PDB file of C-alpha atoms in Angstrom:
ATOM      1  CA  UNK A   1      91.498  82.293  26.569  1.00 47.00           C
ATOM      2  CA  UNK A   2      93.852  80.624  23.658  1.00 52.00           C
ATOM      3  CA  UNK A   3      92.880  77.295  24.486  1.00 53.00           C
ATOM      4  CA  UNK A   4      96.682  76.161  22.480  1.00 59.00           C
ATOM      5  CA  UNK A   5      98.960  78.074  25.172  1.00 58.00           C
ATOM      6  CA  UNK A   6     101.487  75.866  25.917  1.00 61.00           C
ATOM      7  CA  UNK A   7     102.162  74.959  30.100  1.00 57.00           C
ATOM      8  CA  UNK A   8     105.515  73.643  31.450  1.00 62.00           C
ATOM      9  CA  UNK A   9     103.886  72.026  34.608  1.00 58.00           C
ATOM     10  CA  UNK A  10     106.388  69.754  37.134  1.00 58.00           C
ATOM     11  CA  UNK A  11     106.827  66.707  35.498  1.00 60.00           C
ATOM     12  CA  UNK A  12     106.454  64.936  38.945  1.00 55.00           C
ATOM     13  CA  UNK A  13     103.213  66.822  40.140  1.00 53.00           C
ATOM     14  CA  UNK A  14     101.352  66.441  36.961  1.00 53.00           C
ATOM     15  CA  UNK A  15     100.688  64.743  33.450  1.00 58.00           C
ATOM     16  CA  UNK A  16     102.722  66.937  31.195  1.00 56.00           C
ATOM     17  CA  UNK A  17     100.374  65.289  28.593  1.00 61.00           C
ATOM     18  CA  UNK A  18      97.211  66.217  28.812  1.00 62.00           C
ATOM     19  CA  UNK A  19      97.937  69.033  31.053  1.00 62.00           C
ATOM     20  CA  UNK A  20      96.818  72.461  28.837  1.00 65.00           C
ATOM     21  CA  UNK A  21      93.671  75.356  28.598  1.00 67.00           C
ATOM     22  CA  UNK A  22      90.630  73.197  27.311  1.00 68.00           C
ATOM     23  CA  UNK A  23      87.799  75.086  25.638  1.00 72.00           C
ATOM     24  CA  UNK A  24      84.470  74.155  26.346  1.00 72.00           C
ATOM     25  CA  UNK A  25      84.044  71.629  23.746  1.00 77.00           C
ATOM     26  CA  UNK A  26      87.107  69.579  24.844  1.00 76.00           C
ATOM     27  CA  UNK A  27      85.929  69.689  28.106  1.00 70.00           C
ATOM     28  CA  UNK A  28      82.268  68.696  27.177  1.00 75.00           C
ATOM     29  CA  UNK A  29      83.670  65.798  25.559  1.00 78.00           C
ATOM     30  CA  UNK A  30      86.380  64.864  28.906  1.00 72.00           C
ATOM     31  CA  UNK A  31      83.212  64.864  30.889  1.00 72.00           C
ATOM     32  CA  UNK A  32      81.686  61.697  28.565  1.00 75.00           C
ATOM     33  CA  UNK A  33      85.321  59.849  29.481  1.00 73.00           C
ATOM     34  CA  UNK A  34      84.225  57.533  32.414  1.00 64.00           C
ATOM     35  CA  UNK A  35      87.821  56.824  32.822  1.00 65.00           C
ATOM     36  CA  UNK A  36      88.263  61.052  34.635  1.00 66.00           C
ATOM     37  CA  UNK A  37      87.470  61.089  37.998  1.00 62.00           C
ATOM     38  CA  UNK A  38      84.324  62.272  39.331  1.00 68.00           C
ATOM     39  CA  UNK A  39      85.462  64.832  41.589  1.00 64.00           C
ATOM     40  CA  UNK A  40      86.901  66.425  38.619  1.00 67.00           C
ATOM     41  CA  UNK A  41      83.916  65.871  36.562  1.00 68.00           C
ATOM     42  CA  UNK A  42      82.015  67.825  39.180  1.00 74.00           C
ATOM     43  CA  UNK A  43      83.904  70.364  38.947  1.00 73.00           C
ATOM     44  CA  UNK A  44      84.507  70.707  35.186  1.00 65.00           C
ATOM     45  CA  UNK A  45      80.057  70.477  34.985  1.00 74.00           C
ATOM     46  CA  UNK A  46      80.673  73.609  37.533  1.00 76.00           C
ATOM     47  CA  UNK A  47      82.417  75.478  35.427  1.00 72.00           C
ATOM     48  CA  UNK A  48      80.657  74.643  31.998  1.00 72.00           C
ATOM     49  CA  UNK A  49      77.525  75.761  33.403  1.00 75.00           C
ATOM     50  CA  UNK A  50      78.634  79.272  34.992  1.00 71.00           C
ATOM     51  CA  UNK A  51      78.323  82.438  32.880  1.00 62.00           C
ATOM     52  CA  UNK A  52      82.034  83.674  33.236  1.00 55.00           C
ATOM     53  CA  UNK A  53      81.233  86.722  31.777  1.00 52.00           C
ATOM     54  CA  UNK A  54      78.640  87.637  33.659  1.00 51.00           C
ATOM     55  CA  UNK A  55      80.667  87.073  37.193  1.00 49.00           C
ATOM     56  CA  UNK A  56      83.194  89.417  35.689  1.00 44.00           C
ATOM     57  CA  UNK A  57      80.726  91.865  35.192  1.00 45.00           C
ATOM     58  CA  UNK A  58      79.605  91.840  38.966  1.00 44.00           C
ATOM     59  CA  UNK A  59      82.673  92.691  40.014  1.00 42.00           C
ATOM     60  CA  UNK A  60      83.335  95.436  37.548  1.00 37.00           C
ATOM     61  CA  UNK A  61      79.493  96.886  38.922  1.00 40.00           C
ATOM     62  CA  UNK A  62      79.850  96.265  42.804  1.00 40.00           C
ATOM     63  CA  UNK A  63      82.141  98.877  43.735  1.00 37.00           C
ATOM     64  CA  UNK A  64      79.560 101.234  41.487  1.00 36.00           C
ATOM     65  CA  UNK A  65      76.868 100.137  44.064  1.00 43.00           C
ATOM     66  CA  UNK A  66      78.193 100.289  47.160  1.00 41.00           C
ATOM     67  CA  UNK A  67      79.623 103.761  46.980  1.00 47.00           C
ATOM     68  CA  UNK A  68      76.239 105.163  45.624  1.00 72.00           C
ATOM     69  CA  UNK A  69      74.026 102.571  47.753  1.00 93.00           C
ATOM     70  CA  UNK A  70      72.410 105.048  50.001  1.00 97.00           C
ATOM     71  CA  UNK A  71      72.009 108.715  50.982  1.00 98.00           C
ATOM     72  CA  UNK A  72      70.839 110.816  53.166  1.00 98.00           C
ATOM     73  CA  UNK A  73      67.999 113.999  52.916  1.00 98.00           C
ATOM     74  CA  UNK A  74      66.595 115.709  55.587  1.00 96.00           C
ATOM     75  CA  UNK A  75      63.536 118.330  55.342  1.00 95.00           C
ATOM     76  CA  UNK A  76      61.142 119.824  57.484  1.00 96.00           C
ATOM     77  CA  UNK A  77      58.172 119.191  54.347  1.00 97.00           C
ATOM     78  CA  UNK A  78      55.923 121.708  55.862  1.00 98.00           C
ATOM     79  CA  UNK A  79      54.090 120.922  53.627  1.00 98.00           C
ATOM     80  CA  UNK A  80      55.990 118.609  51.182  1.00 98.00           C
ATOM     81  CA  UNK A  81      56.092 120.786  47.185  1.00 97.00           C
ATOM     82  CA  UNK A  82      57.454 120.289  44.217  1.00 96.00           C
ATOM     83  CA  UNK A  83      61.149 121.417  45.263  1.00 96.00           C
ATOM     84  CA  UNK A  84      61.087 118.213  47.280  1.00 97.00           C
ATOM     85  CA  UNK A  85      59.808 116.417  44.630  1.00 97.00           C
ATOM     86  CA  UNK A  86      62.272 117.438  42.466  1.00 96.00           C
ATOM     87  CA  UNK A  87      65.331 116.910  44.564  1.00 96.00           C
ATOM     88  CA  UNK A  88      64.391 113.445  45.583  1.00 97.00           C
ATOM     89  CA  UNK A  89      64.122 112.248  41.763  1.00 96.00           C
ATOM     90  CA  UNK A  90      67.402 113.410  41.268  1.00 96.00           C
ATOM     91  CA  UNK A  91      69.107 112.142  43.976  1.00 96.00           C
ATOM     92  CA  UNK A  92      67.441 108.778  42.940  1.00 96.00           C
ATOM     93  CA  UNK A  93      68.958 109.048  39.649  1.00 94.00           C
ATOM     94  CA  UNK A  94      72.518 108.653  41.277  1.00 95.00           C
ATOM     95  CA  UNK A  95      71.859 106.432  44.176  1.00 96.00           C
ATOM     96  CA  UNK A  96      69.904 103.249  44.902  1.00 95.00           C
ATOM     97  CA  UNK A  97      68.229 104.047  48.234  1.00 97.00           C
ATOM     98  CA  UNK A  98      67.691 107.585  50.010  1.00 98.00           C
ATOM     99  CA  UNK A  99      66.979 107.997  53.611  1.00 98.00           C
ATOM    100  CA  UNK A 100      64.855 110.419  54.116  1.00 98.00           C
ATOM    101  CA  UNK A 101      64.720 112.710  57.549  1.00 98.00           C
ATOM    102  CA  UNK A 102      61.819 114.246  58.728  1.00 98.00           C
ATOM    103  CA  UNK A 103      63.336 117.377  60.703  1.00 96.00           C
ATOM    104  CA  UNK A 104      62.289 119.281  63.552  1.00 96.00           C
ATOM    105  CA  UNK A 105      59.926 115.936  63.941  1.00 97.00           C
ATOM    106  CA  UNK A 106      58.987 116.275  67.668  1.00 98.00           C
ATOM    107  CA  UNK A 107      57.218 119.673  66.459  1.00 98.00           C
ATOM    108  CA  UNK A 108      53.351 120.140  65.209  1.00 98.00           C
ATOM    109  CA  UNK A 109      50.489 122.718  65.545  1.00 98.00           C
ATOM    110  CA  UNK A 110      53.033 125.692  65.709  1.00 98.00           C
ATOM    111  CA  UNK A 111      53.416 128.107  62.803  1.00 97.00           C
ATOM    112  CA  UNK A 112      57.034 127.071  61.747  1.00 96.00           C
ATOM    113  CA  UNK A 113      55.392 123.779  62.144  1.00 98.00           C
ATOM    114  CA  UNK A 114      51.509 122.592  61.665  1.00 98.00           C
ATOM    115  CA  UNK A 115      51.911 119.703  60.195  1.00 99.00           C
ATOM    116  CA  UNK A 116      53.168 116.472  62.834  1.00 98.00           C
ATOM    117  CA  UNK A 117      55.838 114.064  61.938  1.00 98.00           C
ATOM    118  CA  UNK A 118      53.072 111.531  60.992  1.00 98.00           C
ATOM    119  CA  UNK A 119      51.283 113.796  58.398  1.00 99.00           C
ATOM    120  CA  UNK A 120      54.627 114.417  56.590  1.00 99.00           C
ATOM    121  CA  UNK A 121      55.530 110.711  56.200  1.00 98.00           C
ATOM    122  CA  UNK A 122      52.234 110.745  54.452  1.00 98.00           C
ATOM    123  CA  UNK A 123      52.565 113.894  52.545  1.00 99.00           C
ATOM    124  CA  UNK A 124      55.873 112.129  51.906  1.00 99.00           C
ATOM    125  CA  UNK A 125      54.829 108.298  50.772  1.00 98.00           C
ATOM    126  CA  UNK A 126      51.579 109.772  49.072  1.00 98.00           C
ATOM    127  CA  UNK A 127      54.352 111.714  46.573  1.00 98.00           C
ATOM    128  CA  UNK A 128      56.287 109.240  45.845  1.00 98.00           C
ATOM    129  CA  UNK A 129      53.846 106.604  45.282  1.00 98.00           C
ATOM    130  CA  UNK A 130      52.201 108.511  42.466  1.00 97.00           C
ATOM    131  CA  UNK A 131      55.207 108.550  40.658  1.00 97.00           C
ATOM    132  CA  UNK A 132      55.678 105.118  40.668  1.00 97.00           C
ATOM    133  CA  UNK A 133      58.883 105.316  43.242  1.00 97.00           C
ATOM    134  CA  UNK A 134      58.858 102.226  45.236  1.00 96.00           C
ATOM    135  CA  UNK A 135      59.086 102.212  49.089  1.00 95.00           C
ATOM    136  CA  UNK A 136      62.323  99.804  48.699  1.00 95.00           C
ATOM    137  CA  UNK A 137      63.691 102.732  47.537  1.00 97.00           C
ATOM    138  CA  UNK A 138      63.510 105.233  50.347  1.00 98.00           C
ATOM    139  CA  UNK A 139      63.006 104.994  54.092  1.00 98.00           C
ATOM    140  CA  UNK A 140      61.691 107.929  56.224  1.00 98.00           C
ATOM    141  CA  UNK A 141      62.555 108.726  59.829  1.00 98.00           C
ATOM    142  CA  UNK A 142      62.123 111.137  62.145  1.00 98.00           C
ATOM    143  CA  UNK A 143      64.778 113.436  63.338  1.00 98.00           C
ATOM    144  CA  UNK A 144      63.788 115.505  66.325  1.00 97.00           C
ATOM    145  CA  UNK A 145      65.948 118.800  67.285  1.00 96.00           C
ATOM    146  CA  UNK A 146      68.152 118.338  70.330  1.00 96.00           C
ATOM    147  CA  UNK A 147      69.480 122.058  69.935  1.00 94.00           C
ATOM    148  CA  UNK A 148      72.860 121.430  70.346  1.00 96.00           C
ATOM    149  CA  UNK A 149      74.918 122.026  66.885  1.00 94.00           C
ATOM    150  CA  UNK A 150      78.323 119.966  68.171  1.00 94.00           C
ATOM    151  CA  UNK A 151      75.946 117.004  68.719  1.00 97.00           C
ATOM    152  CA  UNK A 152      73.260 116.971  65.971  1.00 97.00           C
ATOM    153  CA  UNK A 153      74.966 115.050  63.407  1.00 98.00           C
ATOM    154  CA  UNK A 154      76.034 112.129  65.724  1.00 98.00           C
ATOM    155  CA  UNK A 155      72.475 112.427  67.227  1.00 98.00           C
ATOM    156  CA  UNK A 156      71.270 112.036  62.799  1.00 98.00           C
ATOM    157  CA  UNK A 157      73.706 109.222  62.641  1.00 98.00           C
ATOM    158  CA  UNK A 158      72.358 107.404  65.900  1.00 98.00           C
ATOM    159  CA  UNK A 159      69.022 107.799  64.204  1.00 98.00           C
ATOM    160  CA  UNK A 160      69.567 106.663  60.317  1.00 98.00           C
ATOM    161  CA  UNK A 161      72.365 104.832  60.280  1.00 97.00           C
ATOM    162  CA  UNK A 162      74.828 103.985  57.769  1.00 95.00           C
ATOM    163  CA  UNK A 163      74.731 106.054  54.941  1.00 97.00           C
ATOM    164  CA  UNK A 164      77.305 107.470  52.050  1.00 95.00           C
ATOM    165  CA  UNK A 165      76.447 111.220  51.471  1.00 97.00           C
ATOM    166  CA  UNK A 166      74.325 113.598  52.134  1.00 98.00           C
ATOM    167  CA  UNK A 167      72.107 115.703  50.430  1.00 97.00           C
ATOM    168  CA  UNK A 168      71.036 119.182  51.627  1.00 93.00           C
ATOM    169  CA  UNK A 169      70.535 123.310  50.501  1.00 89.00           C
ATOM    170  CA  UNK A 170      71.115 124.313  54.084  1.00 89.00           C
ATOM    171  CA  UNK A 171      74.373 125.933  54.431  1.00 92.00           C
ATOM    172  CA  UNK A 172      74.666 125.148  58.180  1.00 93.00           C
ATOM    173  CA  UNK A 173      73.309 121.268  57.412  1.00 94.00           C
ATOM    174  CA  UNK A 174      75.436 121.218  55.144  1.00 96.00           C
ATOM    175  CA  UNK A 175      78.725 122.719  57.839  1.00 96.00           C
ATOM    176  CA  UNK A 176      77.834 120.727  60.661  1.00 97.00           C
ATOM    177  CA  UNK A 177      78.130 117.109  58.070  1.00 98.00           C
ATOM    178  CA  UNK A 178      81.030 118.436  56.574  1.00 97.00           C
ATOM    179  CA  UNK A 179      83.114 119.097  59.656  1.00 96.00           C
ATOM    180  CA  UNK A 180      82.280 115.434  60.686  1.00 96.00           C
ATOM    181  CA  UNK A 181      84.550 114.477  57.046  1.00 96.00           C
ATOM    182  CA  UNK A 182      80.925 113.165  55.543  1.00 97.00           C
ATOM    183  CA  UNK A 183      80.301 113.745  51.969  1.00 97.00           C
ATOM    184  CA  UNK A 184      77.854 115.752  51.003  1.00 97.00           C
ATOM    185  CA  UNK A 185      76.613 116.376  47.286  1.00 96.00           C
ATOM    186  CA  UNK A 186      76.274 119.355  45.168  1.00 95.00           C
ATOM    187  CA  UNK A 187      72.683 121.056  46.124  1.00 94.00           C
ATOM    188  CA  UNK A 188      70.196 120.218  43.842  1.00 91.00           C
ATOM    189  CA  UNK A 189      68.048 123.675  43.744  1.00 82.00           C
ATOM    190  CA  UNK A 190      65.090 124.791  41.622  1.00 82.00           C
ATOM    191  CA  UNK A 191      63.320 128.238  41.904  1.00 77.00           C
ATOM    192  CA  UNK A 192      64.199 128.240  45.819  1.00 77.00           C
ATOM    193  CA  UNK A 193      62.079 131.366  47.123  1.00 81.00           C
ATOM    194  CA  UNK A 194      58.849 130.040  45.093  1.00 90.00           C
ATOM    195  CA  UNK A 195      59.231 126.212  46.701  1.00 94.00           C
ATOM    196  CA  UNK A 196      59.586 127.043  50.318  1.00 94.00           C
ATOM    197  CA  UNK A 197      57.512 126.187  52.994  1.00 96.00           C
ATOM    198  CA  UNK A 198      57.738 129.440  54.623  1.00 96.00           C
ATOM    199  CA  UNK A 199      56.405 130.868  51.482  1.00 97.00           C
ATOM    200  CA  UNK A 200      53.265 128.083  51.072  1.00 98.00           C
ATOM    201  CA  UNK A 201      51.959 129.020  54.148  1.00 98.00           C
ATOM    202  CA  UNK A 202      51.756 132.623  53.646  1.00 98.00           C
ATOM    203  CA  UNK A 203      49.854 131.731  50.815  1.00 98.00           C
ATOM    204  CA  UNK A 204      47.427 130.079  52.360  1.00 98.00           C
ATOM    205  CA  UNK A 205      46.883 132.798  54.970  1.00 98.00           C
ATOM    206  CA  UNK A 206      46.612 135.328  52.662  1.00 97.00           C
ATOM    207  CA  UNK A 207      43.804 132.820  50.908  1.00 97.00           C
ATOM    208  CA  UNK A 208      46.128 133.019  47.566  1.00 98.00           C
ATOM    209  CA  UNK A 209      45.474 129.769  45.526  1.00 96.00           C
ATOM    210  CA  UNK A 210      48.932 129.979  43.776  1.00 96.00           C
ATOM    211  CA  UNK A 211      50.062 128.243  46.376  1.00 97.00           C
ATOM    212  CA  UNK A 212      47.963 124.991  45.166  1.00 97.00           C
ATOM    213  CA  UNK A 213      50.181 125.211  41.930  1.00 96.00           C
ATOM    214  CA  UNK A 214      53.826 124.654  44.273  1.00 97.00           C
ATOM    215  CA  UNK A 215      52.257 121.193  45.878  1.00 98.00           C
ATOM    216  CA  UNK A 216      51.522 117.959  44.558  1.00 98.00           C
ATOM    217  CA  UNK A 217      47.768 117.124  44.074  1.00 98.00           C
ATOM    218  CA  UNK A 218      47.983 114.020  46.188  1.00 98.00           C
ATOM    219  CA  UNK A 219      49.451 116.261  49.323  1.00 98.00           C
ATOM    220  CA  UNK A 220      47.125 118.646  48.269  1.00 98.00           C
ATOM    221  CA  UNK A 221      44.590 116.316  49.072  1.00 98.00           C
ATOM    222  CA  UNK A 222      45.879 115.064  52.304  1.00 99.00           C
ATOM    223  CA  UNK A 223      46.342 118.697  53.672  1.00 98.00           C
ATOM    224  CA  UNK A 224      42.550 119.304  52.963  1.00 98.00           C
ATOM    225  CA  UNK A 225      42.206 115.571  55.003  1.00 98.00           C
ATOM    226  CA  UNK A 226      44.097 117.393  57.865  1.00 98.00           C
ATOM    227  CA  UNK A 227      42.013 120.679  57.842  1.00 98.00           C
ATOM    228  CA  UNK A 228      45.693 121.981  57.561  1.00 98.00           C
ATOM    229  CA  UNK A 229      44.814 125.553  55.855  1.00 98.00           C
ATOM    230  CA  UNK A 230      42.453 126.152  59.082  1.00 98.00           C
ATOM    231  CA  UNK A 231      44.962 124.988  61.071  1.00 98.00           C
ATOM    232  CA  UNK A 232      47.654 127.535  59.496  1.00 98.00           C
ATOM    233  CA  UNK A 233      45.115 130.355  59.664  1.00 98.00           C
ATOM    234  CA  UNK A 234      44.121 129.485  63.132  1.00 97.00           C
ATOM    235  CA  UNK A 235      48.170 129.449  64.118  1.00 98.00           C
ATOM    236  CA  UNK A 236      48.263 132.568  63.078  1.00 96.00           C
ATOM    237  CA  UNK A 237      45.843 134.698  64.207  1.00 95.00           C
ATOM    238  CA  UNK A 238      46.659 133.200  68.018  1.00 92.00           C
ATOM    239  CA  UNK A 239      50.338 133.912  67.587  1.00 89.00           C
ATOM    240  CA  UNK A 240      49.095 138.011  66.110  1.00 89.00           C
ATOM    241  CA  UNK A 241      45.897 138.276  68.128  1.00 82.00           C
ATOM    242  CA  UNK A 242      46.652 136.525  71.817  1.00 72.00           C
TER     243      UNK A 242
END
């Protein structure tokens, strides 16, 4: 600010004097005058030690944050790959927080399914742990099915709460949010029919190792932990050979 702009205050509320912009040298030098009042001189010490410029950048940056604070992603991560991997990185380049759903969570030791809710969180915070993603940075919850398509996204929201957008390569996830008038993002997609889960686990029935090449080595590890391949070969000779 010109410190020499000239004021025309009321002559009978003020001092037309000494009444102007000070810089912060003049008002250094006021606050030495024992004759000011100290009220005042409180205040003026306020001001002299507050980075201006930095409180106008906070409000320049705050509407930034708050319309990309947090997002939503739901997945089934049976088992968690490199797709996932690579979708969550991205969507943490744009916001600050994700919320991560675990779908179909009530499900486990089924085909569609082998893994429970509580092996995915792991497969889950295992992943994003190793690359160096911190946990303030994500929540995960689970998100059972309740079969009923006019419901499910109020039953999501009664579950995660608040949230901005959402995130998803389902074309009927991505419908149902829609029709409620909730954002959701562009899909984030990379080499779809090679990361699926479906896919994985006919790998690993077959006994094809490619699939170890789709998954992280730390869920890797964990799904060995589990016995999961057994499991997944088990599943499936009961559900051909009953």
């Amino acid at each position: 600010v010109n410190s020499n702009i000239p004021l025309k205050p009321n002559p009978d509320e003020l001092d037309i004097k000494s009444s102007k912009f000070y810089n912060r040298i003049e008002l250094g030098n006021m606050l030495k005058n024992e004759k000011n009042v100290d009220h005042s001189k409180k205040i003026w010490k306020t001001i002299l030690n507050t980075d201006i410029l930095s409180l106008s950048e906070k409000k320049i940056e705050q509407p930034y944050e708050n319309k990309n604070s947090v997002t939503l992603f739901i997945g089934r991560f049976q088992p968690l790959h490199h797709g996932h991997i690579y979708v969550l990185k991205n969507i943490l380049k744009l916001y600050k927080k994700v919320k991560i759903g675990i779908g179909s969570s009530q499900f486990s030791h089924t085909l569609n399914d082998p893994f429970s809710s509580e092996e995915r969180k792991k497969f889950v915070h295992a992943a994003l742990k190793k690359r160096d993603i911190s946990s303030k940075q994500y929540e995960i919850l689970d998100i059972p099915d309740i079969f009923n398509a006019k419901k499910w996204v109020d039953h999501v929201i009664s579950i995660v709460g608040e949230f901005n957008s959402v995130f998803s390569n389902s074309d009927w996830v991505r419908e149902l949010f829609s029709n409620k008038g909730i954002t959701v993002e562009k899909k984030i997609t990379i080499f779809k029919k090679k990361f699926n889960g479906n896919y994985i686990r006919k790998l690993m029935i077959k006994n094809d190792r490619k699939w170890r090449n789709l998954v992280p080595k730390e869920v890797i590890e964990l799904i060995e932990d589990f016995e999961g391949i057994k499991r997944i070969k088990s599943l499936y000779e009961k559900k051909n050979n009953p």
